[in-house]
Structures are given as structure tokens and as C-alpha cells.
Amino acid sequence: MPRLLVAVDLPETTKDQVLSLRQDDLPPGRWARREALHLTLHFIGDVPEAVARAYGRALRQVAVPAFDLLISGVGQFPIKQRPRVIWAGVQNTAPLRELYEAVGAALESEGFRRERRRFHPHITLMRFKKPLRRGLASRWLQAHLDFHAEPARIEQFTLFESQLQPGGAVYTERGVYSLTTA
């Protein structure tokens, strides 16, 4: 069964800017590979192939204008506990929320159930196998709170299949969907 997610793949120049955050002064963890940098809109999970095809067809109906993605700041998950993930923040602008909602509605039309938790747009930079002790990432997070990437023009979104590998997930495009342009 394919393991699916719908995401915004980042332009190469944006990936360059985000990758500039990679530094050796963090405890050992796994930095996201360049080809894995994306903004997840909806994680779907494992589904039968027929359902995957139905989701792909439903996503063709999404009609949302292209927009600028604004990336700024850094943070961690869980937010108030020992971190397992370090991320770059994405501003939850009205156009991004419109895309998130339209994709969710298209998937729901084929039986998908959305997560109940609030959408927290981010780009995963690093994962830790075990939660870090408190404070180990604090200095790095403080030093990069003011990080800003140049606005990234988003003109499409992607249905990805994710295959888990020892070195991290490998993402394969199953469908690329254009946003509307003026």
C-alpha cells in the first residue's frame, strides 16, 4: 500500500536558503536531505492503490491561485518538551490556508479524514532519534529565530508517495497539480 502525503515542494532557491541553516553546533541528529525539503499540507498515510488513484483524481479539482510562501523563524516539536524535530517556520497566510482547505476538501470528497489538530505549517530540518535533553538546541534556536527566506512563488502542489528508508524517507511524485495564475 502506498504511503501518501500532499505537500508543497520548495523552489531550489528556497531550498538553498533553508539549507543555510545546517550547522554542526546541534547535537547529533538527521538533517533533512535537499530533495526531502517540503511543506506538508496533509499527511494521508498508507492507503490501498485504488484509494490513492481516487485521491489523485480528486486533487485535480483544486482551483486555488498561486501565491508567495513566506518562511521565517525556527522552532521545535514538541514545542514545550524535549525536541524530536527542528523546523523552519512558514507563515500561515490566507492563501496558504486556502490551499490547505481546498486540498483537504478534495481529499474528504474521497473519504479522507483530516487530523483534528491545528495546521502548523513548517519545513522539517532535522530529526532526533531520541528526544534531546532540555536546552541542548536552545542556543541554535535562539541564534536563528530571525531567519527569513525570500518569498517563494508557489504555482503547484504535489501528491507524494513516501517510502521509509534507513537514511530517511524517499519521496516520489505521484501527481503534480498546478495552481491558477492571473
PDB file of C-alpha atoms in Angstrom:
ATOM      1  CA  MET A   1       0.000   0.000   0.000  1.00  0.00           C
ATOM      2  CA  PRO A   2       1.390   3.416  -0.862  1.00  0.00           C
ATOM      3  CA  ARG A   3       2.110   5.860   1.985  1.00  0.00           C
ATOM      4  CA  LEU A   4       0.931   9.273   0.765  1.00  0.00           C
ATOM      5  CA  LEU A   5       1.103  12.946   1.608  1.00  0.00           C
ATOM      6  CA  VAL A   6       0.172  16.153  -0.171  1.00  0.00           C
ATOM      7  CA  ALA A   7       2.844  18.826   0.001  1.00  0.00           C
ATOM      8  CA  VAL A   8       4.300  21.964  -1.488  1.00  0.00           C
ATOM      9  CA  ASP A   9       7.687  21.167  -2.996  1.00  0.00           C
ATOM     10  CA  LEU A  10      10.031  24.106  -2.471  1.00  0.00           C
ATOM     11  CA  PRO A  11      11.765  26.003  -5.273  1.00  0.00           C
ATOM     12  CA  GLU A  12      15.513  25.278  -5.489  1.00  0.00           C
ATOM     13  CA  THR A  13      16.490  28.803  -4.408  1.00  0.00           C
ATOM     14  CA  THR A  14      14.332  28.422  -1.305  1.00  0.00           C
ATOM     15  CA  LYS A  15      15.936  25.070  -0.534  1.00  0.00           C
ATOM     16  CA  ASP A  16      19.345  26.782  -0.739  1.00  0.00           C
ATOM     17  CA  GLN A  17      18.253  29.371   1.808  1.00  0.00           C
ATOM     18  CA  VAL A  18      16.738  26.807   4.170  1.00  0.00           C
ATOM     19  CA  LEU A  19      19.810  24.585   3.906  1.00  0.00           C
ATOM     20  CA  SER A  20      21.964  27.527   5.003  1.00  0.00           C
ATOM     21  CA  LEU A  21      20.613  26.775   8.499  1.00  0.00           C
ATOM     22  CA  ARG A  22      22.510  23.478   8.628  1.00  0.00           C
ATOM     23  CA  GLN A  23      25.238  23.735  11.207  1.00  0.00           C
ATOM     24  CA  ASP A  24      27.383  21.423  13.232  1.00  0.00           C
ATOM     25  CA  ASP A  25      26.583  23.026  16.580  1.00  0.00           C
ATOM     26  CA  LEU A  26      23.465  20.920  17.141  1.00  0.00           C
ATOM     27  CA  PRO A  27      23.522  17.532  18.859  1.00  0.00           C
ATOM     28  CA  PRO A  28      23.696  14.517  16.532  1.00  0.00           C
ATOM     29  CA  GLY A  29      20.539  14.047  14.546  1.00  0.00           C
ATOM     30  CA  ARG A  30      19.482  13.542  10.943  1.00  0.00           C
ATOM     31  CA  TRP A  31      19.311  16.683   8.815  1.00  0.00           C
ATOM     32  CA  ALA A  32      16.683  16.604   6.078  1.00  0.00           C
ATOM     33  CA  ARG A  33      18.136  15.938   2.647  1.00  0.00           C
ATOM     34  CA  ARG A  34      17.687  18.630  -0.005  1.00  0.00           C
ATOM     35  CA  GLU A  35      15.247  16.509  -2.022  1.00  0.00           C
ATOM     36  CA  ALA A  36      13.139  15.912   1.092  1.00  0.00           C
ATOM     37  CA  LEU A  37      12.509  19.592   1.917  1.00  0.00           C
ATOM     38  CA  HIS A  38       8.807  20.325   1.532  1.00  0.00           C
ATOM     39  CA  LEU A  39       5.785  21.776   3.322  1.00  0.00           C
ATOM     40  CA  THR A  40       3.278  19.052   4.178  1.00  0.00           C
ATOM     41  CA  LEU A  41      -0.329  20.117   3.658  1.00  0.00           C
ATOM     42  CA  HIS A  42      -1.962  16.786   4.553  1.00  0.00           C
ATOM     43  CA  PHE A  43      -0.363  13.520   5.606  1.00  0.00           C
ATOM     44  CA  ILE A  44      -2.591  10.724   4.311  1.00  0.00           C
ATOM     45  CA  GLY A  45      -0.722   7.593   5.365  1.00  0.00           C
ATOM     46  CA  ASP A  46      -0.987   4.066   3.975  1.00  0.00           C
ATOM     47  CA  VAL A  47      -3.904   3.542   1.593  1.00  0.00           C
ATOM     48  CA  PRO A  48      -4.880   0.919  -0.998  1.00  0.00           C
ATOM     49  CA  GLU A  49      -3.783   1.707  -4.553  1.00  0.00           C
ATOM     50  CA  ALA A  50      -7.385   2.315  -5.686  1.00  0.00           C
ATOM     51  CA  VAL A  51      -7.829   4.945  -2.969  1.00  0.00           C
ATOM     52  CA  ALA A  52      -4.507   6.559  -3.922  1.00  0.00           C
ATOM     53  CA  ARG A  53      -5.734   6.884  -7.514  1.00  0.00           C
ATOM     54  CA  ALA A  54      -9.053   8.367  -6.320  1.00  0.00           C
ATOM     55  CA  TYR A  55      -7.199  10.959  -4.238  1.00  0.00           C
ATOM     56  CA  GLY A  56      -5.072  11.814  -7.260  1.00  0.00           C
ATOM     57  CA  ARG A  57      -8.189  12.413  -9.364  1.00  0.00           C
ATOM     58  CA  ALA A  58      -9.852  14.488  -6.625  1.00  0.00           C
ATOM     59  CA  LEU A  59      -6.829  16.771  -6.311  1.00  0.00           C
ATOM     60  CA  ARG A  60      -7.258  17.804  -9.961  1.00  0.00           C
ATOM     61  CA  GLN A  61     -10.351  19.736  -8.838  1.00  0.00           C
ATOM     62  CA  VAL A  62      -8.399  22.090  -6.554  1.00  0.00           C
ATOM     63  CA  ALA A  63      -8.589  25.600  -8.024  1.00  0.00           C
ATOM     64  CA  VAL A  64      -6.561  27.983  -5.879  1.00  0.00           C
ATOM     65  CA  PRO A  65      -4.441  30.933  -7.040  1.00  0.00           C
ATOM     66  CA  ALA A  66      -0.646  30.813  -6.989  1.00  0.00           C
ATOM     67  CA  PHE A  67       0.842  32.660  -4.013  1.00  0.00           C
ATOM     68  CA  ASP A  68       4.043  33.604  -2.217  1.00  0.00           C
ATOM     69  CA  LEU A  69       5.193  31.290   0.575  1.00  0.00           C
ATOM     70  CA  LEU A  70       6.771  33.156   3.484  1.00  0.00           C
ATOM     71  CA  ILE A  71       9.351  31.254   5.532  1.00  0.00           C
ATOM     72  CA  SER A  72      10.623  32.751   8.769  1.00  0.00           C
ATOM     73  CA  GLY A  73      11.881  31.698  12.157  1.00  0.00           C
ATOM     74  CA  VAL A  74      12.725  28.284  13.545  1.00  0.00           C
ATOM     75  CA  GLY A  75      11.252  26.079  16.234  1.00  0.00           C
ATOM     76  CA  GLN A  76      10.913  22.597  17.631  1.00  0.00           C
ATOM     77  CA  PHE A  77       8.351  19.835  18.148  1.00  0.00           C
ATOM     78  CA  PRO A  78       7.116  19.127  20.694  1.00  0.00           C
ATOM     79  CA  ILE A  79       7.044  22.816  21.498  1.00  0.00           C
ATOM     80  CA  LYS A  80       7.226  22.690  25.298  1.00  0.00           C
ATOM     81  CA  GLN A  81       9.031  19.405  25.774  1.00  0.00           C
ATOM     82  CA  ARG A  82      12.312  17.828  24.771  1.00  0.00           C
ATOM     83  CA  PRO A  83      12.572  18.267  20.987  1.00  0.00           C
ATOM     84  CA  ARG A  84      12.456  15.467  18.437  1.00  0.00           C
ATOM     85  CA  VAL A  85      12.176  17.778  15.403  1.00  0.00           C
ATOM     86  CA  ILE A  86      13.751  21.129  14.479  1.00  0.00           C
ATOM     87  CA  TRP A  87      11.889  23.119  11.808  1.00  0.00           C
ATOM     88  CA  ALA A  88      11.793  26.348   9.798  1.00  0.00           C
ATOM     89  CA  GLY A  89       8.535  28.224  10.222  1.00  0.00           C
ATOM     90  CA  VAL A  90       6.093  29.031   7.441  1.00  0.00           C
ATOM     91  CA  GLN A  91       3.688  31.925   7.878  1.00  0.00           C
ATOM     92  CA  ASN A  92       0.098  30.680   7.867  1.00  0.00           C
ATOM     93  CA  THR A  93      -1.129  33.273   5.365  1.00  0.00           C
ATOM     94  CA  ALA A  94      -4.646  33.397   3.921  1.00  0.00           C
ATOM     95  CA  PRO A  95      -3.528  31.991   0.518  1.00  0.00           C
ATOM     96  CA  LEU A  96      -1.731  29.073   2.195  1.00  0.00           C
ATOM     97  CA  ARG A  97      -4.790  28.344   4.355  1.00  0.00           C
ATOM     98  CA  GLU A  98      -6.953  28.471   1.215  1.00  0.00           C
ATOM     99  CA  LEU A  99      -4.761  25.817  -0.424  1.00  0.00           C
ATOM    100  CA  TYR A 100      -4.733  23.716   2.764  1.00  0.00           C
ATOM    101  CA  GLU A 101      -8.545  23.853   2.989  1.00  0.00           C
ATOM    102  CA  ALA A 102      -9.120  23.168  -0.723  1.00  0.00           C
ATOM    103  CA  VAL A 103      -6.791  20.151  -0.694  1.00  0.00           C
ATOM    104  CA  GLY A 104      -8.452  18.865   2.481  1.00  0.00           C
ATOM    105  CA  ALA A 105     -11.919  19.229   0.951  1.00  0.00           C
ATOM    106  CA  ALA A 106     -10.838  17.418  -2.227  1.00  0.00           C
ATOM    107  CA  LEU A 107      -9.430  14.517  -0.202  1.00  0.00           C
ATOM    108  CA  GLU A 108     -12.507  14.413   2.046  1.00  0.00           C
ATOM    109  CA  SER A 109     -14.687  14.028  -1.051  1.00  0.00           C
ATOM    110  CA  GLU A 110     -12.993  10.612  -1.415  1.00  0.00           C
ATOM    111  CA  GLY A 111     -13.329   9.610   2.244  1.00  0.00           C
ATOM    112  CA  PHE A 112     -10.175  11.098   3.800  1.00  0.00           C
ATOM    113  CA  ARG A 113     -10.452  12.177   7.438  1.00  0.00           C
ATOM    114  CA  ARG A 114      -8.422  15.222   8.370  1.00  0.00           C
ATOM    115  CA  GLU A 115      -6.386  15.446  11.538  1.00  0.00           C
ATOM    116  CA  ARG A 116      -8.160  17.385  14.257  1.00  0.00           C
ATOM    117  CA  ARG A 117      -5.077  19.277  15.361  1.00  0.00           C
ATOM    118  CA  ARG A 118      -4.431  22.780  14.110  1.00  0.00           C
ATOM    119  CA  PHE A 119      -2.418  23.228  10.900  1.00  0.00           C
ATOM    120  CA  HIS A 120       1.095  24.336  11.889  1.00  0.00           C
ATOM    121  CA  PRO A 121       2.955  24.941   8.604  1.00  0.00           C
ATOM    122  CA  HIS A 122       6.674  24.193   8.814  1.00  0.00           C
ATOM    123  CA  ILE A 123       9.595  22.663   6.968  1.00  0.00           C
ATOM    124  CA  THR A 124      11.311  19.863   8.868  1.00  0.00           C
ATOM    125  CA  LEU A 125      15.054  20.500   9.068  1.00  0.00           C
ATOM    126  CA  MET A 126      16.281  17.859  11.489  1.00  0.00           C
ATOM    127  CA  ARG A 127      15.016  14.826  13.400  1.00  0.00           C
ATOM    128  CA  PHE A 128      16.418  13.223  16.536  1.00  0.00           C
ATOM    129  CA  LYS A 129      16.004   9.511  17.291  1.00  0.00           C
ATOM    130  CA  LYS A 130      15.558  10.281  20.974  1.00  0.00           C
ATOM    131  CA  PRO A 131      14.205  13.495  22.494  1.00  0.00           C
ATOM    132  CA  LEU A 132      17.018  15.900  23.347  1.00  0.00           C
ATOM    133  CA  ARG A 133      17.715  16.962  26.887  1.00  0.00           C
ATOM    134  CA  ARG A 134      16.231  20.359  27.635  1.00  0.00           C
ATOM    135  CA  GLY A 135      18.372  23.227  26.455  1.00  0.00           C
ATOM    136  CA  LEU A 136      20.612  21.336  24.015  1.00  0.00           C
ATOM    137  CA  ALA A 137      19.058  23.003  20.967  1.00  0.00           C
ATOM    138  CA  SER A 138      18.213  26.293  22.692  1.00  0.00           C
ATOM    139  CA  ARG A 139      21.334  28.216  21.639  1.00  0.00           C
ATOM    140  CA  TRP A 140      20.857  27.236  17.976  1.00  0.00           C
ATOM    141  CA  LEU A 141      17.142  28.078  18.061  1.00  0.00           C
ATOM    142  CA  GLN A 142      17.828  31.472  19.665  1.00  0.00           C
ATOM    143  CA  ALA A 143      20.529  32.263  17.099  1.00  0.00           C
ATOM    144  CA  HIS A 144      18.145  31.573  14.187  1.00  0.00           C
ATOM    145  CA  LEU A 145      14.844  32.998  15.441  1.00  0.00           C
ATOM    146  CA  ASP A 146      15.172  35.884  12.965  1.00  0.00           C
ATOM    147  CA  PHE A 147      15.757  33.624   9.946  1.00  0.00           C
ATOM    148  CA  HIS A 148      13.859  34.769   6.836  1.00  0.00           C
ATOM    149  CA  ALA A 149      13.928  33.287   3.356  1.00  0.00           C
ATOM    150  CA  GLU A 150      12.966  35.330   0.328  1.00  0.00           C
ATOM    151  CA  PRO A 151       9.286  34.878  -0.608  1.00  0.00           C
ATOM    152  CA  ALA A 152       8.880  31.731  -2.716  1.00  0.00           C
ATOM    153  CA  ARG A 153       6.358  31.779  -5.553  1.00  0.00           C
ATOM    154  CA  ILE A 154       4.217  28.634  -5.286  1.00  0.00           C
ATOM    155  CA  GLU A 155       2.486  27.610  -8.507  1.00  0.00           C
ATOM    156  CA  GLN A 156       1.823  23.921  -7.816  1.00  0.00           C
ATOM    157  CA  PHE A 157       1.451  21.260  -5.150  1.00  0.00           C
ATOM    158  CA  THR A 158       2.305  17.568  -5.224  1.00  0.00           C
ATOM    159  CA  LEU A 159       0.890  14.206  -4.188  1.00  0.00           C
ATOM    160  CA  PHE A 160       3.921  12.287  -2.933  1.00  0.00           C
ATOM    161  CA  GLU A 161       4.449   8.656  -2.109  1.00  0.00           C
ATOM    162  CA  SER A 162       6.791   8.307   0.852  1.00  0.00           C
ATOM    163  CA  GLN A 163       8.942   5.207   1.265  1.00  0.00           C
ATOM    164  CA  LEU A 164      10.677   4.883   4.613  1.00  0.00           C
ATOM    165  CA  GLN A 165      14.370   4.009   4.326  1.00  0.00           C
ATOM    166  CA  PRO A 166      17.118   3.760   6.974  1.00  0.00           C
ATOM    167  CA  GLY A 167      18.525   7.139   5.836  1.00  0.00           C
ATOM    168  CA  GLY A 168      15.131   8.853   5.878  1.00  0.00           C
ATOM    169  CA  ALA A 169      12.016   8.915   3.743  1.00  0.00           C
ATOM    170  CA  VAL A 170      12.315   8.896  -0.047  1.00  0.00           C
ATOM    171  CA  TYR A 171       9.612  10.903  -1.820  1.00  0.00           C
ATOM    172  CA  THR A 172       8.277  10.035  -5.269  1.00  0.00           C
ATOM    173  CA  GLU A 173       5.873  12.296  -7.148  1.00  0.00           C
ATOM    174  CA  ARG A 174       2.552  10.631  -7.964  1.00  0.00           C
ATOM    175  CA  GLY A 175       0.910  13.784  -9.246  1.00  0.00           C
ATOM    176  CA  VAL A 176       1.722  17.470  -9.644  1.00  0.00           C
ATOM    177  CA  TYR A 177      -1.194  19.928  -9.656  1.00  0.00           C
ATOM    178  CA  SER A 178      -0.987  23.478 -10.957  1.00  0.00           C
ATOM    179  CA  LEU A 179      -2.422  26.421  -9.089  1.00  0.00           C
ATOM    180  CA  THR A 180      -4.279  29.058 -11.073  1.00  0.00           C
ATOM    181  CA  THR A 181      -2.371  32.078 -12.347  1.00  0.00           C
ATOM    182  CA  ALA A 182      -3.683  35.519 -13.220  1.00  0.00           C
TER     183      ALA A 182
END
